[in-house]
Coordinates of C-alpha atoms in Angstrom, one line a residue:
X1 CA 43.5 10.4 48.2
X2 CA 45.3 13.4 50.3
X3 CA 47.8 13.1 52.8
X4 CA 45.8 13.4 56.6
X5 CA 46.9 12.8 60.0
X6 CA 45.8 10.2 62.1
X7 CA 46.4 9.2 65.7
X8 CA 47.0 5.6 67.6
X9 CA 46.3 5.0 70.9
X10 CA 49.6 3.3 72.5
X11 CA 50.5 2.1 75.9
X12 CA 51.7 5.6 78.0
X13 CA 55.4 5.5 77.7
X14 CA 55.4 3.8 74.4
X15 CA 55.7 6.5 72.6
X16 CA 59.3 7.2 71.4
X17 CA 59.8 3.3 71.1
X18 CA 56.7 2.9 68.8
X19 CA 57.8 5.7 66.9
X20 CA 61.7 4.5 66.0
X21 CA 59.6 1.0 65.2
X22 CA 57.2 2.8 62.9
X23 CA 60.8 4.8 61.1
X24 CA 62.6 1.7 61.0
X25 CA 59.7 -0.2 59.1
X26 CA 59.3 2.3 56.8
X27 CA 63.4 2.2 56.0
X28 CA 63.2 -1.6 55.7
X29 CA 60.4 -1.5 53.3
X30 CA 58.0 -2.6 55.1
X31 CA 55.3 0.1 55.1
X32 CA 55.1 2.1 51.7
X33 CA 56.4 5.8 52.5
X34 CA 54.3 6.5 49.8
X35 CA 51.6 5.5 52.3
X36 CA 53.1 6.8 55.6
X37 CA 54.8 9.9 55.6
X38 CA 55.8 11.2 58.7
X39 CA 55.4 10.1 62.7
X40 CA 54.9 12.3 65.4
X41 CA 54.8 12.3 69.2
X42 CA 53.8 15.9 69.9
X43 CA 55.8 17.4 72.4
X44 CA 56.3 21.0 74.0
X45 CA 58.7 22.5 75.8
X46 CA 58.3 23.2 79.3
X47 CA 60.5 25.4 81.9
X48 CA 60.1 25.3 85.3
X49 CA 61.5 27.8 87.4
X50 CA 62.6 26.8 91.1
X51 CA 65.3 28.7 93.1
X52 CA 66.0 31.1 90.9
X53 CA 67.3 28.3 87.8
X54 CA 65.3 27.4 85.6
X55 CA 64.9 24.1 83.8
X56 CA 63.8 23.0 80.8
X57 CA 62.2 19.5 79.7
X58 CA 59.9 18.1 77.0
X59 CA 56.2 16.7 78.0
X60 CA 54.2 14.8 75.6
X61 CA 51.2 16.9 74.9
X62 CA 48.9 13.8 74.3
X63 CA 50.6 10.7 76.5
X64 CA 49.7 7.4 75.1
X65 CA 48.8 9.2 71.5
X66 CA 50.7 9.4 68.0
X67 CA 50.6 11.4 65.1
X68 CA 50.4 9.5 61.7
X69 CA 50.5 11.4 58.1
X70 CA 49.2 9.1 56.2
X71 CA 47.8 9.1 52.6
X72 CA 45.9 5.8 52.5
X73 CA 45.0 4.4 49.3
X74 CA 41.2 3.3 48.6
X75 CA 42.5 -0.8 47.9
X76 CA 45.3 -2.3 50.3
X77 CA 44.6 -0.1 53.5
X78 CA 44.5 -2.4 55.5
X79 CA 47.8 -4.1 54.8
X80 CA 49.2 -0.9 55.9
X81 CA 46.7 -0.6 58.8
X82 CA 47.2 -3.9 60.3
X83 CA 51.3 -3.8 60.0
X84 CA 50.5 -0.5 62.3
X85 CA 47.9 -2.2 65.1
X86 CA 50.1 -5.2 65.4
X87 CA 53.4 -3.1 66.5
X88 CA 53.6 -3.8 70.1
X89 CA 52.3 -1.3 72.2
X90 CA 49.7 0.1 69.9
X91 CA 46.3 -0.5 70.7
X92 CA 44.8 0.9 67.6
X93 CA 43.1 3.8 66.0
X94 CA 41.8 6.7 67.3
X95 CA 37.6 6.5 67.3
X96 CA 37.5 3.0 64.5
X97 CA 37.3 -0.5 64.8
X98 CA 40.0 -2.7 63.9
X99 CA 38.4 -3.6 60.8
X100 CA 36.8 -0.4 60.1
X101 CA 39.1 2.3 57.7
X102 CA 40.4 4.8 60.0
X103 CA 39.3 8.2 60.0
X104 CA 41.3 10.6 59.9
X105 CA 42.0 13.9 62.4
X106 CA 40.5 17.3 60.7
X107 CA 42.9 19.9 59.4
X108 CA 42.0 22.7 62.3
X109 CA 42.7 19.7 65.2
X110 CA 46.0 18.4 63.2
X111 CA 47.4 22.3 62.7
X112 CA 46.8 22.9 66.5
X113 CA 48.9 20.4 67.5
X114 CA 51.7 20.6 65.2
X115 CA 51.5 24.5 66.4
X116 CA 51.7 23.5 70.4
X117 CA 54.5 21.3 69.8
X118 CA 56.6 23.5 67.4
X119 CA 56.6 21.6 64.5
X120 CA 54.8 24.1 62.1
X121 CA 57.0 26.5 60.5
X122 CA 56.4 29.9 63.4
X123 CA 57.6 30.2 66.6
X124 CA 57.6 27.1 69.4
X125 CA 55.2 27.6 72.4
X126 CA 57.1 27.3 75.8
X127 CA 55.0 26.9 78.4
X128 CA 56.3 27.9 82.0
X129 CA 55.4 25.9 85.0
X130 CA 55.1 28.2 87.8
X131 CA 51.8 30.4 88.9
X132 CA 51.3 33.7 90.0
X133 CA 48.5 35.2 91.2
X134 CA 47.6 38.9 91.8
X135 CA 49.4 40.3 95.2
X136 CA 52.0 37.6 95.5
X137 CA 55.3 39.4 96.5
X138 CA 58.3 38.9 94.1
X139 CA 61.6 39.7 93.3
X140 CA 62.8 40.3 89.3
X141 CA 66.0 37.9 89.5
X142 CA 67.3 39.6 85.8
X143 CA 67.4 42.6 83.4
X144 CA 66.9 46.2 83.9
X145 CA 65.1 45.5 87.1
X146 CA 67.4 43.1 88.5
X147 CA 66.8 43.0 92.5
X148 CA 63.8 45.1 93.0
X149 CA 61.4 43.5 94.9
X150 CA 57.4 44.4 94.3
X151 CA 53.8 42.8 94.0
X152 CA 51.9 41.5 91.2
X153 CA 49.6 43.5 89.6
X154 CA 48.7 41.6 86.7
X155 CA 49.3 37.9 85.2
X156 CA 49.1 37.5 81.1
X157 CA 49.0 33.7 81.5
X158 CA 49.0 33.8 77.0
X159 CA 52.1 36.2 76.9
X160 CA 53.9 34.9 79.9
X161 CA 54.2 38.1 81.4
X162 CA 53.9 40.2 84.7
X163 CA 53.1 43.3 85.5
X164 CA 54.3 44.7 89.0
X165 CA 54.3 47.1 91.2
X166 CA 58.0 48.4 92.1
X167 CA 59.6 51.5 94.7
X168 CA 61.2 53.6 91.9
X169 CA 62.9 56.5 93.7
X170 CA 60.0 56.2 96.2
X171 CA 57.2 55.9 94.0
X172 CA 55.2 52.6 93.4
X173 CA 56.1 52.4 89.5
X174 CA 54.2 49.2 87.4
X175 CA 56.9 47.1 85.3
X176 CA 55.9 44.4 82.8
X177 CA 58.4 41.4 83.1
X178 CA 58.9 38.2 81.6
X179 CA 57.9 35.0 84.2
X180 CA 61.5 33.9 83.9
X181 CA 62.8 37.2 85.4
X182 CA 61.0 36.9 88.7
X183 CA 60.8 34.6 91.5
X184 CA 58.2 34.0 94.4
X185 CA 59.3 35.5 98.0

């Protein structure tokens, strides 16, 4: 059998706890790592932007959820299984019965969260809290820019990027900006 990922429903805020229990069983022995090979709680990064600082935190991407690689075997899953379900906080697996095999996530669903939450091998998505919409007055807080003040022409919501209308030597001049530069007026 190949290695897939699988996901358990736990109590929201569960999460990290679950996950050092899940680690420290596999350490002790426990759960084959042969079996179980690597626990996740997806997480991205997100920075909020509020008087000109901006902060960054982590948010679980799927609250109450964990990622499981597991390569079950076709005999003695459910050993394995029910060592998992009976860790408290965990309610189960995702879409079986408790005495059904679990099934596991497909590839395309797996690789999509592994890419929001930075653990593939690329670059970590950051998302930024903080909306813009076109004609909201701003002023770019750093680089090249630094203290003009203009409107919004343009939001590029997948870049995180502005584009805005500035007075250049008295002409109205568009600049593209990142959405940490720039701060609502």
């Amino acid at each position: 059998m190949a290695k897939s990922w699988y996901i358990i429903h736990t109590y929201t805020g569960y999460e990290q706890k679950i996950e050092r229990t899940l680690n420290m069983l596999l350490n002790s022995g426990e759960i084959d790592p042969a079996v179980l090979t690597s626990v996740k709680v997806p997480m991205e990064t997100v920075v909020e932007v509020k008087d000109g600082k901006s902060k960054s935190r982590n948010n679980k991407l799927l609250p109450g959820y964990i990622m499981l690689e597991m390569d079950l075997p076709q005999l003695g899953w459910k050993a394995t299984c029910n060592t998992i379900r009976h860790i408290q906080g965990v309610t189960g697996f995702v879409g079986t019965n408790p005495n059904e095999r679990p099934r596991p996530i497909s590839s395309e669903e797996a690789k999509n969260l592994l890419q929001q939450s930075g653990d593939l091998k690329g670059e970590k998505k950051v998302r930024v809290k903080q909306s813009f919409e076109v004609n909201d007055k701003v002023k770019i807080i750093e680089g090249p820019f630094a203290t003009f003040t203009g409107v919004v022409e343009e939001f590029y919501a997948d870049k995180n990027k502005l584009r805005v209308n500035v007075q250049i030597f008295g002409r109205e001049t568009p600049v593209e900006v990142d959405i940490l530069q720039v701060e609502k007026i």
